[in-house]
mmCIF file with all atom_site columns, C-alpha atoms in Angstrom:
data_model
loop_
_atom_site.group_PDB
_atom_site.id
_atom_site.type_symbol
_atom_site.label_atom_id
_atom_site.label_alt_id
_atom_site.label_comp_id
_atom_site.label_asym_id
_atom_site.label_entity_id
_atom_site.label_seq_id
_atom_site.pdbx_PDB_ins_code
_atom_site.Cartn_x
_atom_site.Cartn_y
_atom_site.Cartn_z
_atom_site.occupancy
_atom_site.B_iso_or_equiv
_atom_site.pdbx_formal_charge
_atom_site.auth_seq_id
_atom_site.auth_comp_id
_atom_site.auth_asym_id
_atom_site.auth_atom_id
_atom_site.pdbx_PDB_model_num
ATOM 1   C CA . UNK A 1 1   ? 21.214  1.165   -0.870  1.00 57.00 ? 1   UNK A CA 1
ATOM 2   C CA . UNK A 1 2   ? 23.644  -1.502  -2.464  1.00 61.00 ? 2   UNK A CA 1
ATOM 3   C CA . UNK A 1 3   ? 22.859  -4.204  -4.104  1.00 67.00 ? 3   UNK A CA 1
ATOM 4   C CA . UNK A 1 4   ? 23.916  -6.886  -1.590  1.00 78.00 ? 4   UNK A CA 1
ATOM 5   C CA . UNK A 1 5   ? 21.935  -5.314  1.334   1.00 74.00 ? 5   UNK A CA 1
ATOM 6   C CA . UNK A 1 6   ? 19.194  -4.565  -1.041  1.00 77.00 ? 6   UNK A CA 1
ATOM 7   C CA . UNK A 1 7   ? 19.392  -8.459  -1.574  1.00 84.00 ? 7   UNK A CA 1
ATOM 8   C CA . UNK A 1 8   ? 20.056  -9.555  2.090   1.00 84.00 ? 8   UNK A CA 1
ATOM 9   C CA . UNK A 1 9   ? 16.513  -7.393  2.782   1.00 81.00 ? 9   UNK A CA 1
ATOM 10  C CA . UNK A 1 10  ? 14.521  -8.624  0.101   1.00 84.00 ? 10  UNK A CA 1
ATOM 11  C CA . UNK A 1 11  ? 15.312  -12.273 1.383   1.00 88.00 ? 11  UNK A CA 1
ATOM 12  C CA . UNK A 1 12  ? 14.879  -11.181 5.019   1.00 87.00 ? 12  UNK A CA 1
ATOM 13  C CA . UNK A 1 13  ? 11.484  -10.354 3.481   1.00 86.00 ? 13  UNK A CA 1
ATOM 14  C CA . UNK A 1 14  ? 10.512  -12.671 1.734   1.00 90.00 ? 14  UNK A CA 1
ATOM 15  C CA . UNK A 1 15  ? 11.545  -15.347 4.663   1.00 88.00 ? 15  UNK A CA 1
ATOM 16  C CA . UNK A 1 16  ? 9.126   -13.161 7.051   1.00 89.00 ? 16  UNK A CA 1
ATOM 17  C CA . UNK A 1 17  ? 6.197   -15.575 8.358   1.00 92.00 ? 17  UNK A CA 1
ATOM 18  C CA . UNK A 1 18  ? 3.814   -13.095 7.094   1.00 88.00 ? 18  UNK A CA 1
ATOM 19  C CA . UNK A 1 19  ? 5.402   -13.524 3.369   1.00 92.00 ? 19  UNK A CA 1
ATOM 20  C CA . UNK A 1 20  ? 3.806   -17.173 3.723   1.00 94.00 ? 20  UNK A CA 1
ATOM 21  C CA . UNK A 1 21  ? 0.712   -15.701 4.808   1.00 94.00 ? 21  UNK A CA 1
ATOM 22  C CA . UNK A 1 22  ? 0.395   -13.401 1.966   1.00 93.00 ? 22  UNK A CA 1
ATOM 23  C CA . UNK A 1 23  ? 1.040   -16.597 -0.663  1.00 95.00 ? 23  UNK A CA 1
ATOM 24  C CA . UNK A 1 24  ? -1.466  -18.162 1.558   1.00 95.00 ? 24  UNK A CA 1
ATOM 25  C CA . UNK A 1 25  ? -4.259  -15.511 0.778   1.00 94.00 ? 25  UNK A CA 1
ATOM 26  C CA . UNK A 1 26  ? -2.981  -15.459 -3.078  1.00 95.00 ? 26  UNK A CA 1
ATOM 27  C CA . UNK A 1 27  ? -3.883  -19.217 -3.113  1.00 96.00 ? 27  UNK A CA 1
ATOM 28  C CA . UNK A 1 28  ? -7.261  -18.975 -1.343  1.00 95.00 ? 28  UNK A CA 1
ATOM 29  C CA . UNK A 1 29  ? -8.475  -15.373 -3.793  1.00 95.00 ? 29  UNK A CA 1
ATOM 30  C CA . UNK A 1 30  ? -7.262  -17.926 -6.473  1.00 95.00 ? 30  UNK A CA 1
ATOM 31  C CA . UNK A 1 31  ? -9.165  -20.334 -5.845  1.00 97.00 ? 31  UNK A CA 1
ATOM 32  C CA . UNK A 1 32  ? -12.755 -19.371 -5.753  1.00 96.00 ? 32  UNK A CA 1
ATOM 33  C CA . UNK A 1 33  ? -14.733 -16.436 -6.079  1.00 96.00 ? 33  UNK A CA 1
ATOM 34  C CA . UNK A 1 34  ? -15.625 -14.344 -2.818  1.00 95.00 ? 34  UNK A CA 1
ATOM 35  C CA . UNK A 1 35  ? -18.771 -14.233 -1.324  1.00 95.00 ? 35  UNK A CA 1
ATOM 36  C CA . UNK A 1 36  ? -20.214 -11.108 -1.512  1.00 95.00 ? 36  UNK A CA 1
ATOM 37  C CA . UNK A 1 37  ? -19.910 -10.045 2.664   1.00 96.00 ? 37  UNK A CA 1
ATOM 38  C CA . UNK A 1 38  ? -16.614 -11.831 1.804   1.00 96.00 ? 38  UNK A CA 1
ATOM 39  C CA . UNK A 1 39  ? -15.429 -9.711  -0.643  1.00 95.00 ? 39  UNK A CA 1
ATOM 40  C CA . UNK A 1 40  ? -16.775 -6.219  1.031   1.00 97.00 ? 40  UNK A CA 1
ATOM 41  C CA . UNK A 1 41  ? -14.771 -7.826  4.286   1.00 97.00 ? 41  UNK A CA 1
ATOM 42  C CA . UNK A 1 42  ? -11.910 -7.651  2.474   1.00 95.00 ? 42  UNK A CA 1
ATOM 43  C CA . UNK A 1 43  ? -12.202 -4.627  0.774   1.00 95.00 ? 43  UNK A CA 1
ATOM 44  C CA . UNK A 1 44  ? -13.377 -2.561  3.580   1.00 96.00 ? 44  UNK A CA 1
ATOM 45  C CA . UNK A 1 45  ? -10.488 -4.000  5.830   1.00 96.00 ? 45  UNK A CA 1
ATOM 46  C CA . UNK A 1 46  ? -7.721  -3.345  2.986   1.00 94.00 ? 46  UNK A CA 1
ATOM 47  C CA . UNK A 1 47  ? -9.515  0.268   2.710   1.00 93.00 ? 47  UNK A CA 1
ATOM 48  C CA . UNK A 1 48  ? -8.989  1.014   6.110   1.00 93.00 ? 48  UNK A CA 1
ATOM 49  C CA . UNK A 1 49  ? -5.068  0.792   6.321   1.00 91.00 ? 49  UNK A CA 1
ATOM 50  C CA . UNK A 1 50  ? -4.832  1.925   2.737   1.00 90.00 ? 50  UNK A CA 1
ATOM 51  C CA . UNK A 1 51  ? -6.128  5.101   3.218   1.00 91.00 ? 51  UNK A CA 1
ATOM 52  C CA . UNK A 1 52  ? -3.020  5.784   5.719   1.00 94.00 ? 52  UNK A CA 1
ATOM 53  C CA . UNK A 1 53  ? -0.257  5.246   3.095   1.00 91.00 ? 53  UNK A CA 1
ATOM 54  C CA . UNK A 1 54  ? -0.164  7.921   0.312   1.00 90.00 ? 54  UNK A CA 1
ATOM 55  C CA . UNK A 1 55  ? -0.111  10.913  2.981   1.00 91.00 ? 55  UNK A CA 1
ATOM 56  C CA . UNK A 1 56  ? 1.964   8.263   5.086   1.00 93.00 ? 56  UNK A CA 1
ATOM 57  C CA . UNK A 1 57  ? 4.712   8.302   2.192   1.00 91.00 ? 57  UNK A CA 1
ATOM 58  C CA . UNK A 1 58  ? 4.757   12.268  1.594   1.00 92.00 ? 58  UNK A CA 1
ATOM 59  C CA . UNK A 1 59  ? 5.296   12.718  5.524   1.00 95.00 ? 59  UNK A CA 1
ATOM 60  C CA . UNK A 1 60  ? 8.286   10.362  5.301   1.00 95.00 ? 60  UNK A CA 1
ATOM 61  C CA . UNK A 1 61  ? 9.536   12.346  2.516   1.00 93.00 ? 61  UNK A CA 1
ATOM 62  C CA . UNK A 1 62  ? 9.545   15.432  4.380   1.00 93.00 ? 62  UNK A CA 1
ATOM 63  C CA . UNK A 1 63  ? 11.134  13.329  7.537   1.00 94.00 ? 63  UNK A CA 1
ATOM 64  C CA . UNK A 1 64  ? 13.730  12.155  5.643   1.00 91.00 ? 64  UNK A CA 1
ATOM 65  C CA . UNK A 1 65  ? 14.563  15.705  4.132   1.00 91.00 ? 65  UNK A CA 1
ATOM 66  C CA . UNK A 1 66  ? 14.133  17.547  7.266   1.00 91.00 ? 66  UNK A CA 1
ATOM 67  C CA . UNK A 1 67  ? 16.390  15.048  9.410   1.00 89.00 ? 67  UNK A CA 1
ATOM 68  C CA . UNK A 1 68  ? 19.278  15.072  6.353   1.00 85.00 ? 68  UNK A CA 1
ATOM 69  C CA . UNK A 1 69  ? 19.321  18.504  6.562   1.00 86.00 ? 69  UNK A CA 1
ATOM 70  C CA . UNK A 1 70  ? 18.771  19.414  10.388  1.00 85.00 ? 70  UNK A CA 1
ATOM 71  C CA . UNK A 1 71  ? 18.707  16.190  12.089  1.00 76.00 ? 71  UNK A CA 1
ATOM 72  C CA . UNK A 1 72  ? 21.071  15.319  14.826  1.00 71.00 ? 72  UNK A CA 1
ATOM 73  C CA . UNK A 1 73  ? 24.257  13.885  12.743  1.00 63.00 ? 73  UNK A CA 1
ATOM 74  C CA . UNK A 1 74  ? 27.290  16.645  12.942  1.00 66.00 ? 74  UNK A CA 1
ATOM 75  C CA . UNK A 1 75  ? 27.451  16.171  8.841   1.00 70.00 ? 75  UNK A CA 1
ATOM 76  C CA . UNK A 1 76  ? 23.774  18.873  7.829   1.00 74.00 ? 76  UNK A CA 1
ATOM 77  C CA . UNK A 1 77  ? 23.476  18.129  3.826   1.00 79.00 ? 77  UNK A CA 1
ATOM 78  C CA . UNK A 1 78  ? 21.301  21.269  3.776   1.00 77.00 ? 78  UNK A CA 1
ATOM 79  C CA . UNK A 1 79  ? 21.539  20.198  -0.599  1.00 78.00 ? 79  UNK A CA 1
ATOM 80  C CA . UNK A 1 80  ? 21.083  16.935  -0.191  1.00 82.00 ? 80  UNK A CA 1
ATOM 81  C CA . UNK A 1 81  ? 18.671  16.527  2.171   1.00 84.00 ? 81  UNK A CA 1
ATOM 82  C CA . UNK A 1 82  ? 16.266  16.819  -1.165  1.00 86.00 ? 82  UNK A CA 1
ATOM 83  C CA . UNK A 1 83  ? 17.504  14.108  -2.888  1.00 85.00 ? 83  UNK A CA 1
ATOM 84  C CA . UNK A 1 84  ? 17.426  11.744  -0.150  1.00 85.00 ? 84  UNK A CA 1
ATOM 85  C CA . UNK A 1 85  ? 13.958  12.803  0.242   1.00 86.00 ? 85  UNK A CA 1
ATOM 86  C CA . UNK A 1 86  ? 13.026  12.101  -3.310  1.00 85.00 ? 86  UNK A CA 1
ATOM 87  C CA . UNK A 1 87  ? 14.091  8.644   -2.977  1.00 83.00 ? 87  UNK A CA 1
ATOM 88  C CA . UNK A 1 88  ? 10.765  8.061   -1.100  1.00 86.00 ? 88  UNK A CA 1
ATOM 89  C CA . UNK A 1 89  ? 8.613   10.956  -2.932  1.00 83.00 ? 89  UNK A CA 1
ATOM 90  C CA . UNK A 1 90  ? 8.569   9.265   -5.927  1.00 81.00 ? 90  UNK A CA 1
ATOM 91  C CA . UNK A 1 91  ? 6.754   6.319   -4.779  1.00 81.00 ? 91  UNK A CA 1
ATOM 92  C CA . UNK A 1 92  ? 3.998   9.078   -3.574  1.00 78.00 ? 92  UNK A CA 1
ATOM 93  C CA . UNK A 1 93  ? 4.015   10.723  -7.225  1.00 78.00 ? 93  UNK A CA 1
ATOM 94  C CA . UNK A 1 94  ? 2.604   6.962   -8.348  1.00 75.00 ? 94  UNK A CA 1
ATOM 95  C CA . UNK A 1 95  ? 0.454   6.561   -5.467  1.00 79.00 ? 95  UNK A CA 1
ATOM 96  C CA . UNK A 1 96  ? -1.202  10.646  -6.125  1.00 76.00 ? 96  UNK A CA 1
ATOM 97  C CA . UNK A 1 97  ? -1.331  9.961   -10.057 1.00 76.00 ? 97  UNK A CA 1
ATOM 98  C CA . UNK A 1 98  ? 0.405   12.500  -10.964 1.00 78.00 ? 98  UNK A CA 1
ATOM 99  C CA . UNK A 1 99  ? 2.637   11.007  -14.178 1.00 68.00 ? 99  UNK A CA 1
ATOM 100 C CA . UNK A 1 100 ? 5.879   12.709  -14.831 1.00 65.00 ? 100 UNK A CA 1
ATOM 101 C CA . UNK A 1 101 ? 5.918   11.636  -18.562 1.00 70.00 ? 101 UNK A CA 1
ATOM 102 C CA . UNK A 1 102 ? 3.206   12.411  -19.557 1.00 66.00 ? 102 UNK A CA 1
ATOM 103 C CA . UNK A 1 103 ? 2.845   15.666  -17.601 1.00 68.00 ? 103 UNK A CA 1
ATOM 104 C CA . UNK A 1 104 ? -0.551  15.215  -16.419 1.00 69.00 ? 104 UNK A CA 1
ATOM 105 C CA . UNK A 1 105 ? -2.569  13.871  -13.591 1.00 76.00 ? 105 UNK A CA 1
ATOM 106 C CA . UNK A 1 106 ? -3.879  10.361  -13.761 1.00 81.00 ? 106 UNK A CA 1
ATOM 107 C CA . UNK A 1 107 ? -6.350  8.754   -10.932 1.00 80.00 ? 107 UNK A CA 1
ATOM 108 C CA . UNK A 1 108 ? -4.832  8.313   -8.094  1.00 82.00 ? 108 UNK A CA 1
ATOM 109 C CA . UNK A 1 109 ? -4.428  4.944   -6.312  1.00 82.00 ? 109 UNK A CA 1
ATOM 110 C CA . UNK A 1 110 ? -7.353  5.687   -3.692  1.00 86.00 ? 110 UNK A CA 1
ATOM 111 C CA . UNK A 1 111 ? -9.498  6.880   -6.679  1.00 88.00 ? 111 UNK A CA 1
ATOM 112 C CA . UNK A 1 112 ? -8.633  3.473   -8.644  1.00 87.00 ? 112 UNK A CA 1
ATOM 113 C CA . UNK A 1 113 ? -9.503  1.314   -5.521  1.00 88.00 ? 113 UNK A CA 1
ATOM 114 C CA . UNK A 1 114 ? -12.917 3.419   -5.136  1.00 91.00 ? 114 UNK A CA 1
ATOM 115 C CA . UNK A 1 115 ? -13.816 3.092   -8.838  1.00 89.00 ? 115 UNK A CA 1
ATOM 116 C CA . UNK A 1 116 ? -13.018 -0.856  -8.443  1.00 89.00 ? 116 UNK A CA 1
ATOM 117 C CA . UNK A 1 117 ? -14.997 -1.237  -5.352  1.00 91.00 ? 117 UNK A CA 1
ATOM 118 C CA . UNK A 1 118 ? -17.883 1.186   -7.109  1.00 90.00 ? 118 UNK A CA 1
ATOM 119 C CA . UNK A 1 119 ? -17.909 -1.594  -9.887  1.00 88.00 ? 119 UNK A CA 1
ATOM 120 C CA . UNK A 1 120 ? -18.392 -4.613  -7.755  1.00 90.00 ? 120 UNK A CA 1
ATOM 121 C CA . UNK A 1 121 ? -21.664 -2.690  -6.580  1.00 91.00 ? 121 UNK A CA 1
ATOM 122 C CA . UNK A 1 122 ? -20.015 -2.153  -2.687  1.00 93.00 ? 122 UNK A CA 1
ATOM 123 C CA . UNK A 1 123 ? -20.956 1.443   -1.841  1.00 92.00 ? 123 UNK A CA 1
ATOM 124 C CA . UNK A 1 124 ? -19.088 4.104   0.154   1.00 90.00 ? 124 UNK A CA 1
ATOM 125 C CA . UNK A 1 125 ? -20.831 3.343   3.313   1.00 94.00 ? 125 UNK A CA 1
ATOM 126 C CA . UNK A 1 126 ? -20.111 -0.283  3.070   1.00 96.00 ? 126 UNK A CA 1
ATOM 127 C CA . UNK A 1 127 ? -16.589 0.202   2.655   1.00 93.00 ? 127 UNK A CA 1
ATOM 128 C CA . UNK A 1 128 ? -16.526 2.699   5.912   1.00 93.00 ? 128 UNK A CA 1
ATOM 129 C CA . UNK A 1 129 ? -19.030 0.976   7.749   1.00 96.00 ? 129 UNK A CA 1
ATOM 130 C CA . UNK A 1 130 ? -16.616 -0.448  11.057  1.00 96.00 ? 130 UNK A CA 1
ATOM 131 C CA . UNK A 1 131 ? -19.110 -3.444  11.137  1.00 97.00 ? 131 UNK A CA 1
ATOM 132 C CA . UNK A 1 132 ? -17.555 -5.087  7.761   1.00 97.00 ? 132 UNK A CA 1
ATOM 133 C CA . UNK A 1 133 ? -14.197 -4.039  8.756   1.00 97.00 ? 133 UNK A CA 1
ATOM 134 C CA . UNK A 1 134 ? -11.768 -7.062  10.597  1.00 97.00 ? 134 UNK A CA 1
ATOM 135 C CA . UNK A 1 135 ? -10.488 -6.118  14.152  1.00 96.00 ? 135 UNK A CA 1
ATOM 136 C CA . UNK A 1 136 ? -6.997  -6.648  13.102  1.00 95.00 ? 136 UNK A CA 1
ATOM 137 C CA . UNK A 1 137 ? -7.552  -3.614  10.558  1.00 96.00 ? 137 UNK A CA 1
ATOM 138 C CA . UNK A 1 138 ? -7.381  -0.855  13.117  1.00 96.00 ? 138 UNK A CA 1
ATOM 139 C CA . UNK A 1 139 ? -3.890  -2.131  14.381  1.00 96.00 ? 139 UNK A CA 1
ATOM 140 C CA . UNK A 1 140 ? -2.477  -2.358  10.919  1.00 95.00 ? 140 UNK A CA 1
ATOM 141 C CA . UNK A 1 141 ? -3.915  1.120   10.169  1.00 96.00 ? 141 UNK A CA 1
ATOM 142 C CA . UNK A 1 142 ? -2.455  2.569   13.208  1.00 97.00 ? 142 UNK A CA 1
ATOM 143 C CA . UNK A 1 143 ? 0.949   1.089   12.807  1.00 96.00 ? 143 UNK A CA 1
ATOM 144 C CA . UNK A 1 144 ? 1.119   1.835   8.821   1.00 96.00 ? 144 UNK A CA 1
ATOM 145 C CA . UNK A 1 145 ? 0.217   5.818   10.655  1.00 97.00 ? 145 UNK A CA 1
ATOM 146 C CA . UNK A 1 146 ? 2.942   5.525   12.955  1.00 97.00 ? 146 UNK A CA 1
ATOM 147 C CA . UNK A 1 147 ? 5.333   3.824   10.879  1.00 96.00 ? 147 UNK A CA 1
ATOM 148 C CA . UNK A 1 148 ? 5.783   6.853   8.424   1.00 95.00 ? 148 UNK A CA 1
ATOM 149 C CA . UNK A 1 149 ? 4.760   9.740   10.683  1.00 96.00 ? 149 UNK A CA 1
ATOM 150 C CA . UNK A 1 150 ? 6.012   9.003   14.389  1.00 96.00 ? 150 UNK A CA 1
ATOM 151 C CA . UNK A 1 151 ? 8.517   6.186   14.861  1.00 96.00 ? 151 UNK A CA 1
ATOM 152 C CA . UNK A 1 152 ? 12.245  7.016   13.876  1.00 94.00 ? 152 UNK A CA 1
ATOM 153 C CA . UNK A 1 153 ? 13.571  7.876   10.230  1.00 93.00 ? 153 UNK A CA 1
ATOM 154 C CA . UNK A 1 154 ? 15.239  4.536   9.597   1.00 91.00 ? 154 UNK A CA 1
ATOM 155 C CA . UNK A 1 155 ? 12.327  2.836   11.409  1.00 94.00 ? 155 UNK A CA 1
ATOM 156 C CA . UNK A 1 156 ? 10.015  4.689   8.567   1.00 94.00 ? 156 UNK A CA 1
ATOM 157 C CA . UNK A 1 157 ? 12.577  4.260   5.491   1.00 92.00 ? 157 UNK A CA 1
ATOM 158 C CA . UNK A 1 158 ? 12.052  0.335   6.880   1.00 91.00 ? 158 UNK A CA 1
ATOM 159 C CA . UNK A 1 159 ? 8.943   0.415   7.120   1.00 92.00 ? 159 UNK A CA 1
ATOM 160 C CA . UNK A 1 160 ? 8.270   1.622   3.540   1.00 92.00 ? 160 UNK A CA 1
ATOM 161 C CA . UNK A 1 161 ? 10.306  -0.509  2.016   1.00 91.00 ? 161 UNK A CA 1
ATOM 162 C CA . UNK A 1 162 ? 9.356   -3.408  3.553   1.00 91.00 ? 162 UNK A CA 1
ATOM 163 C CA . UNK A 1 163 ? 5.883   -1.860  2.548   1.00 90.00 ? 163 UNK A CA 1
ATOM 164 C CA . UNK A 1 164 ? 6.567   -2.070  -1.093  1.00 88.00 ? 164 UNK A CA 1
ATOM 165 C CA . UNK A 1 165 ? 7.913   -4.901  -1.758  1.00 90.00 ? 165 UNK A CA 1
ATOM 166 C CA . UNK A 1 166 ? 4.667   -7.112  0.116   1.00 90.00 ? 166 UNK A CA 1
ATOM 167 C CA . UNK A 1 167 ? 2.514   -4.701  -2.012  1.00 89.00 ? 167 UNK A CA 1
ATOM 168 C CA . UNK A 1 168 ? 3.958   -5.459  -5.178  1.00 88.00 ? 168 UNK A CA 1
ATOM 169 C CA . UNK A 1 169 ? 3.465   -9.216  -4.276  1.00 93.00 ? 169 UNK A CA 1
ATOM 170 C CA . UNK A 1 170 ? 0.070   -8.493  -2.808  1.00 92.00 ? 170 UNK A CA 1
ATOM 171 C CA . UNK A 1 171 ? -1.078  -6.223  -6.227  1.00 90.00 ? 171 UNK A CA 1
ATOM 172 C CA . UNK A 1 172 ? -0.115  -9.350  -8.291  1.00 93.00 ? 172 UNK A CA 1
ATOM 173 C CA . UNK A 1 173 ? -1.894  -12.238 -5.988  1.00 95.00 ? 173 UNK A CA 1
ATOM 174 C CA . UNK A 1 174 ? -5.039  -9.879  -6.029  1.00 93.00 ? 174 UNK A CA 1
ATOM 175 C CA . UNK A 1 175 ? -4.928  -8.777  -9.726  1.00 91.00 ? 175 UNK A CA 1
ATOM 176 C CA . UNK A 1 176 ? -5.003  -12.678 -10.268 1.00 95.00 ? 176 UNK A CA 1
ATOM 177 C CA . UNK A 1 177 ? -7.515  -14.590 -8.091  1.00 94.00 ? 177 UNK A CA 1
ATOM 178 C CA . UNK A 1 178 ? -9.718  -11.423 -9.050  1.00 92.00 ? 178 UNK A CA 1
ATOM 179 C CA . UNK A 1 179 ? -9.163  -11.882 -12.337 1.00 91.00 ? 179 UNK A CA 1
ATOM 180 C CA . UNK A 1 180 ? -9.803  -15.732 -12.251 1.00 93.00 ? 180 UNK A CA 1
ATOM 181 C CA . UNK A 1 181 ? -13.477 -14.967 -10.954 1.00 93.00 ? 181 UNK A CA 1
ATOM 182 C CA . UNK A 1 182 ? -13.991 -11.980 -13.001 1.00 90.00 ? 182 UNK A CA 1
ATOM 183 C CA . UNK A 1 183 ? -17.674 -12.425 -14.043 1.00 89.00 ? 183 UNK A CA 1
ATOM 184 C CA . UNK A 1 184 ? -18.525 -12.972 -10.052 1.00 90.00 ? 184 UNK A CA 1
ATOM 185 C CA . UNK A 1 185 ? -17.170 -9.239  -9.443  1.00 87.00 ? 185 UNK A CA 1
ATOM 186 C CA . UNK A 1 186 ? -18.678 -7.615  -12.133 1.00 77.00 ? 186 UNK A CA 1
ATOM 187 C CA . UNK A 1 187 ? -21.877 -5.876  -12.080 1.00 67.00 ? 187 UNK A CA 1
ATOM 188 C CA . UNK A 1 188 ? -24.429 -6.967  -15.050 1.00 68.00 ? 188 UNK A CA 1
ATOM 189 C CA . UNK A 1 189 ? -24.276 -4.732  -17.768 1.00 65.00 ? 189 UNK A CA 1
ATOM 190 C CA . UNK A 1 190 ? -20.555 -4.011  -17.412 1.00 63.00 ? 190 UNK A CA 1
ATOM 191 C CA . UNK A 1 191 ? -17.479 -5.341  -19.354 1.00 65.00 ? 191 UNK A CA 1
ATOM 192 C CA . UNK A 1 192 ? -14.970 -7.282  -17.056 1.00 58.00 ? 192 UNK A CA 1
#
């Protein structure tokens, strides 16, 4: 991808209503600490679509291989049908914890957002129990599924990007208002 459509997307982004919406939560996690059924809410619903992505991105991967090399176009790139492929992979390497320079495994990101969740005292139960999860989850879950398994290639590659660049925005907002109420999330006994 060039760097002017890169740009052009990014700003497409960015000027999406639900960009607004995601400042929107950064300023209300920022601004006080979450009840406790607020904060398992929230964690239970981000759970919930969360769990779709890592397998989500590895599936793309594989799309995005399989349709370079035997998709419809006349053009087959049999060779570089991998490369293509590894574009998206590598996000999944980060999101499996498996890190290249080191050559070793490190937790992956589902494992990181269970130990979190384990240290603000929310069990396992609470996190899959459907009564502390939003209605809206379920749709997001199912599109986030469908977005990297069954709708088209491009729709997918779309998809993920679009994906990564609210997350990165998202991961900052949360690490933040979080942050800001650190002693409210931590269990007694533990260092923030």
């Amino acid at each position: 991808m060039d760097g002017s459509y890169r740009g052009q997307l990014d700003e497409d982004i960015q000027s999406h209503k639900g960009w607004d919406q995601l400042e929107e939560f950064g300023a209300l996690i920022n601004s006080r600490a979450l009840e406790r059924h607020e904060l398992v809410t929230f964690l239970a619903s981000t759970g919930c679509f969360f769990k779709e992505i890592p397998g989500g991105i590895l599936a793309l991967a594989l799309r995005i291989t399989d349709d370079a090399a035997y998709g419809e176009a006349e053009d087959h790139d049999h060779f570089g049908a991998v490369e293509r492929g590894a574009k998206i992979l590598y996000a999944a390497v980060d999101e499996y914890g498996v890190d290249t320079s080191l050559q070793s495994f490190q937790p992956s990101h589902h494992q990181l957002f269970l130990d979190m969740v384990n240290r603000m005292g929310i069990t396992k139960a609470e996190l899959f129990d459907k009564a502390n999860i939003i209605e809206e989850a379920e749709p997001l879950r199912q599109l986030t599924y469908d977005g990297y398994r069954t709708e088209s290639v491009a729709y997918g590659a779309g998809f993920h990007y679009g994906s990564e660049r609210s997350s990165d925005r998202e991961f900052v907002l949360c690490y933040e208002g979080l942050n800001k109420h650190i002693d409210a999330y931590t269990l007694p006994g533990e260092e923030p």
